[in-house]
Coordinates of C-alpha atoms in Angstrom, one line a residue:
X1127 CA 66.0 101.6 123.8
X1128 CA 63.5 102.4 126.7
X1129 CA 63.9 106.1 127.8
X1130 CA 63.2 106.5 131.1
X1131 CA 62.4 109.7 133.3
X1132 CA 64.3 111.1 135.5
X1133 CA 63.0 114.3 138.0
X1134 CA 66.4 116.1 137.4
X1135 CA 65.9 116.1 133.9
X1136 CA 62.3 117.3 133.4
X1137 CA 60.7 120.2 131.5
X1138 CA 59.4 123.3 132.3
X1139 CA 56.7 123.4 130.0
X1140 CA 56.7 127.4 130.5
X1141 CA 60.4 127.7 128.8
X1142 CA 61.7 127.5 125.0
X1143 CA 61.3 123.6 124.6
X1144 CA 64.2 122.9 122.1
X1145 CA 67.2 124.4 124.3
X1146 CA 65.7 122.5 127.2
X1147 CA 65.5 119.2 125.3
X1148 CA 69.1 119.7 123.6
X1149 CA 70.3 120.3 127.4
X1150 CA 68.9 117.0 128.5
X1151 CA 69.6 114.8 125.9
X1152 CA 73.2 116.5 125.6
X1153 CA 73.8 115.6 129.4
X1154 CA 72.3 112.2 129.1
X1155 CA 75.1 111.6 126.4
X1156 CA 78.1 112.8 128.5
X1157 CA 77.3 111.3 131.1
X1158 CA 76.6 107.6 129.6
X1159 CA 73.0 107.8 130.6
X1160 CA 72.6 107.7 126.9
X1161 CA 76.0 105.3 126.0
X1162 CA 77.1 105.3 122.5
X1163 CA 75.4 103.1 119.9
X1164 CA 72.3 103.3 121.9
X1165 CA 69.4 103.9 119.8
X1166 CA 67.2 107.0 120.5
X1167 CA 63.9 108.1 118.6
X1168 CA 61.8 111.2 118.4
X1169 CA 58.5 109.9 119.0
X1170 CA 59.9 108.0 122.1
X1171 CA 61.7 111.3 123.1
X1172 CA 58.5 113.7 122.4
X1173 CA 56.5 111.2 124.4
X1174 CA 58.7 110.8 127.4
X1175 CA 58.8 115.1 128.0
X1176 CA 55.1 115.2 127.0
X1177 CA 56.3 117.7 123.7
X1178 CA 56.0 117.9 119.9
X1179 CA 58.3 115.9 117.8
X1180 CA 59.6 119.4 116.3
X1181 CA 61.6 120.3 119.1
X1182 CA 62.9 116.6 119.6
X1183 CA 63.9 116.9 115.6
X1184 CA 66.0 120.0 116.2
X1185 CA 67.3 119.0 119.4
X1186 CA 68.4 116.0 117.6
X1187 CA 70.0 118.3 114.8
X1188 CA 71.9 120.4 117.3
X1189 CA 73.2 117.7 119.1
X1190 CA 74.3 116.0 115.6
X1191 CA 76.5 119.0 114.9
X1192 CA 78.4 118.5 118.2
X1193 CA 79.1 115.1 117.6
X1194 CA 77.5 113.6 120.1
X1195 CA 74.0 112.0 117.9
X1196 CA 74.4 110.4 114.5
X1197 CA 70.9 110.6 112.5
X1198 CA 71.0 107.8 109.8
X1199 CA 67.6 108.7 107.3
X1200 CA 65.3 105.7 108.0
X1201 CA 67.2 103.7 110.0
X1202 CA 67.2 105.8 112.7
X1203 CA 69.3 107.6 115.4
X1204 CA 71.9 106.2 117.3
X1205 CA 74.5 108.1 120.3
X1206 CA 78.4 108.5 118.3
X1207 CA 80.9 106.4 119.8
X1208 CA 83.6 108.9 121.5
X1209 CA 86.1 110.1 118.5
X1210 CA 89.6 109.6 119.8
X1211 CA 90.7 112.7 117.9
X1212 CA 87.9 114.7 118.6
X1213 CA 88.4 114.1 122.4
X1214 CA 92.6 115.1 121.3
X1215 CA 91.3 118.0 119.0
X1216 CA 88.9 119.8 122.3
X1217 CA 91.7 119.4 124.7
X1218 CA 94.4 120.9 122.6
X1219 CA 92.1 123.6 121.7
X1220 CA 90.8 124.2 125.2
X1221 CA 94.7 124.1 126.8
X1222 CA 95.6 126.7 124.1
X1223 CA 92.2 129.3 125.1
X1224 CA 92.8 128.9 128.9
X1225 CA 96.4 129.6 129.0
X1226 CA 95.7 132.8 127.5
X1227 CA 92.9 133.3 130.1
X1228 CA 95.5 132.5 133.0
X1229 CA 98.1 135.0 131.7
X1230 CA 95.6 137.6 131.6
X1231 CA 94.7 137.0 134.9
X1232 CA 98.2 136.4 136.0
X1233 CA 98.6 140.7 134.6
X1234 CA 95.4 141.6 136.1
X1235 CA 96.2 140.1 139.6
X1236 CA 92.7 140.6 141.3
X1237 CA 92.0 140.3 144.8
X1238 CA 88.4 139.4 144.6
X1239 CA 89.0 137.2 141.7
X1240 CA 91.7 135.1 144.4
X1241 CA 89.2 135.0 147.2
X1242 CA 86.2 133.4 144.9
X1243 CA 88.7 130.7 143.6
X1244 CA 90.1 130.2 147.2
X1245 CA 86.3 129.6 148.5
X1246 CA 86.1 127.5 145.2
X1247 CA 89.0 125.0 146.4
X1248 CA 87.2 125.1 150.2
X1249 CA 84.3 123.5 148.7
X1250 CA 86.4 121.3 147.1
X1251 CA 88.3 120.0 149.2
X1252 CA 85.6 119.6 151.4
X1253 CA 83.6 117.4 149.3
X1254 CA 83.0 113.7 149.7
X1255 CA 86.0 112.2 147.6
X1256 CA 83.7 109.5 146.1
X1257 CA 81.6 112.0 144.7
X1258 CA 82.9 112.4 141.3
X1259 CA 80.0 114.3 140.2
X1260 CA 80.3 117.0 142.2
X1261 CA 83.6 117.6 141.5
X1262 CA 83.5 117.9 137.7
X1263 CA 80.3 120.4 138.2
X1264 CA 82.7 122.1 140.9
X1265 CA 85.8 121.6 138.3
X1266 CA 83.5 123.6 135.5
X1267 CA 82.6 126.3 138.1
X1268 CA 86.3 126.9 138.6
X1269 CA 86.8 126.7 135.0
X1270 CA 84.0 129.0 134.1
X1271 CA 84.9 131.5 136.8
X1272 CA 88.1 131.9 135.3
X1273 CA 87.2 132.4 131.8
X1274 CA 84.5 134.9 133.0
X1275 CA 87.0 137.0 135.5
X1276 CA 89.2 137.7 132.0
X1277 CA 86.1 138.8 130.3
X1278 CA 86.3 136.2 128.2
X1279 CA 82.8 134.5 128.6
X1280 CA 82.2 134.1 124.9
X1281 CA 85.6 131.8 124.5
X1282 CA 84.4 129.5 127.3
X1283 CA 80.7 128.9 126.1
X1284 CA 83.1 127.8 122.9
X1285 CA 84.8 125.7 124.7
X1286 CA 81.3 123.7 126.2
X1287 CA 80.5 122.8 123.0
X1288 CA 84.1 121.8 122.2
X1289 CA 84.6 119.3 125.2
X1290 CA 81.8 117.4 125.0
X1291 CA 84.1 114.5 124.0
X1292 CA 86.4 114.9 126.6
X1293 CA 83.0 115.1 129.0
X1294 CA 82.6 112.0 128.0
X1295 CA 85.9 110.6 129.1
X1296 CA 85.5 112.1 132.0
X1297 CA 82.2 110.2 133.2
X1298 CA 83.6 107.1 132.0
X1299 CA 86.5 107.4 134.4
X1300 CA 84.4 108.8 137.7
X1301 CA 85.2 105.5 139.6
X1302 CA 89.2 106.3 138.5
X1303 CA 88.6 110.2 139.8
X1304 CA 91.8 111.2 141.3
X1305 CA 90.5 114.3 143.1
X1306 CA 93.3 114.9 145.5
X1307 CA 95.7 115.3 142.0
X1308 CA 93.3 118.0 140.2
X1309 CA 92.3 120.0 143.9
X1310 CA 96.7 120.4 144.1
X1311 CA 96.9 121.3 140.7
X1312 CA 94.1 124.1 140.6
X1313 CA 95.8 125.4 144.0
X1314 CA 99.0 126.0 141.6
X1315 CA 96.9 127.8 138.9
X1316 CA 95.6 130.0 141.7
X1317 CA 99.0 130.4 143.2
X1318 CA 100.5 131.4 140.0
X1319 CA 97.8 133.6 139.3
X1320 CA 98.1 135.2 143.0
X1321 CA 101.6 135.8 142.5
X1322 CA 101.1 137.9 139.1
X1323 CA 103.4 135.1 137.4
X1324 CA 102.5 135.4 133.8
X1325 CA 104.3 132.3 132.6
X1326 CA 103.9 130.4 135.9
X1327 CA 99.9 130.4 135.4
X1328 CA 100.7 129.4 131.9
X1329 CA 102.6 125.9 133.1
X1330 CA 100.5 125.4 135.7
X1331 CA 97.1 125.4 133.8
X1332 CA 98.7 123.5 130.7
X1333 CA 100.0 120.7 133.0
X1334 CA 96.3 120.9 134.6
X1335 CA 94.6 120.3 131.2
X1336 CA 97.2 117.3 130.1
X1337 CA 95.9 115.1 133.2
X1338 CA 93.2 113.8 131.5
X1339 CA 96.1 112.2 128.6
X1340 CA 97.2 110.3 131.5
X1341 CA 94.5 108.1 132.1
X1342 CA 92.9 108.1 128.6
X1343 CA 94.5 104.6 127.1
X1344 CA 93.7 102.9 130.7
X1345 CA 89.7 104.7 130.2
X1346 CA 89.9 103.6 126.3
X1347 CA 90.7 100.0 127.2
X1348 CA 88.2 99.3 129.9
X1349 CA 85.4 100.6 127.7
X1350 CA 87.0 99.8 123.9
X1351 CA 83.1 99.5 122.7
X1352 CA 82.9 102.8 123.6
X1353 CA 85.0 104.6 121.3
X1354 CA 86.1 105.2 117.6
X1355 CA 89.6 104.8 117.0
X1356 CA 91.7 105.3 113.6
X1357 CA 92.1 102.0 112.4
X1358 CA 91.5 100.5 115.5
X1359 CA 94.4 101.6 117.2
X1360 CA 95.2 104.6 119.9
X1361 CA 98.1 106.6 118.2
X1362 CA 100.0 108.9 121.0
X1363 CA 98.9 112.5 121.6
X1364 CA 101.0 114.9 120.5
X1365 CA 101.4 118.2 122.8
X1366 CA 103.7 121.0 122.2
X1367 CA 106.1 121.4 125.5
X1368 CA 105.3 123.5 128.3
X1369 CA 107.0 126.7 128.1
X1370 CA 108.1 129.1 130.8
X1371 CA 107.3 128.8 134.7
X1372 CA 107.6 126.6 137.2
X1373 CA 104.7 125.0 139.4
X1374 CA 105.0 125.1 143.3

């Protein structure tokens, strides 16, 4: 396919090349600007961002071992369809990491950590609700800041490169957004977190991280092409139950 430029996604030819490429091409693919089975090729990628192919090669490489390109020797390189139990596997591992991350912060009980996440849901409820873009970059800010304000950085730049999948969902489902749902729930995280209620903030972000479960058959058949299933069906997720707290 025909790779077209776009100014939000250009180069700066001054910067490392390869992690600028592998950015680019990694949000082309969540975000279905590159949909899955779509062909891709270095030369056409080198000569779009005016580089070298090596860069392209070990973009493509990188982006392989996250699942996201599949690089078939002489024949080419196509975009993964989404992996149903990859997309299962990211959530349940990212529910399990951020519910130790909201305990923490739950014992820790910082004032300045509450009045950044409090400014965080002013912009959020203040943006346009069509704007499902926004909101997801908003919804990794708030994500991010969390991970960050239990000095647990490292575990979150593990769990970008786990959700790439569920990224994926995500996009597919902007015009489906329910905003309104995920704003009330991260004001209950926050509550719980304000409140110093250890297992609270555990129900509350657990629930938070099971919404996307709720829409996925719905997502799954509206864009069946899309996605690889086991044996072309969608088995049920399984989650272990929520334990401990209640969510105001």
């Amino acid at each position: 396919m025909k790779i077209e430029r776009y100014s939000a996604w250009e180069l700066d030819h001054s910067a490392p090349i390869t992690p600028q490429v592998t950015r680019i091409l990694r949000e082309r693919v969540i975000k279905n600007d590159l949909k899955p089975g779509d062909r891709i090729s270095e030369s056409e990628v080198a000569s779009t961002y005016d580089v070298s192919r090596q860069p392209v090669r070990e973009a493509f490489i990188k982006l392989a071992d996250q699942g996201l390109l599949e690089i078939r020797p002489q024949r080419g390189t196509i975009v993964t369809r989404i992996g149903y139990f990859a997309v299962l596997d990211a959530r349940f591992l990212r529910e399990a990491i951020e519910a130790d991350i909201c305990k923490i912060l739950a014992d820790a009980r910082s004032p300045d950590l509450i009045a950044e996440l409090r400014a965080q849901l002013a912009r959020q409820n203040a943006l346009d609700r069509q704007d499902a873009d926004g909101f997801i970059q908003l919804d990794d800010l708030f994500h991010r800041t969390l991970a960050e304000a239990a000095g647990k950085a490292g575990a979150w730049r593990q769990i970008e490169g786990l959700k790439s999948q569920m990224d994926r969902v995500r996009y597919l489902s902007l015009g489906e957004f329910r905003v309104d749902t995920l704003i009330a729930q991260h004001c209950a995280v926050v509550d719980r977190i304000e409140a110093g209620d250890i297992a609270g903030a555990n129900s509350a972000i657990r629930f938070h991280l099971r919404e996307v479960l709720k829409d996925l058959p719905q997502i799954i058949e509206a864009n069946a092409r899309f996605f690889d299933l086991p044996d072309g069906d969608m088995p049920p997720p399984v989650n272990a139950p929520i334990q401990g707290g209640t969510i105001a």
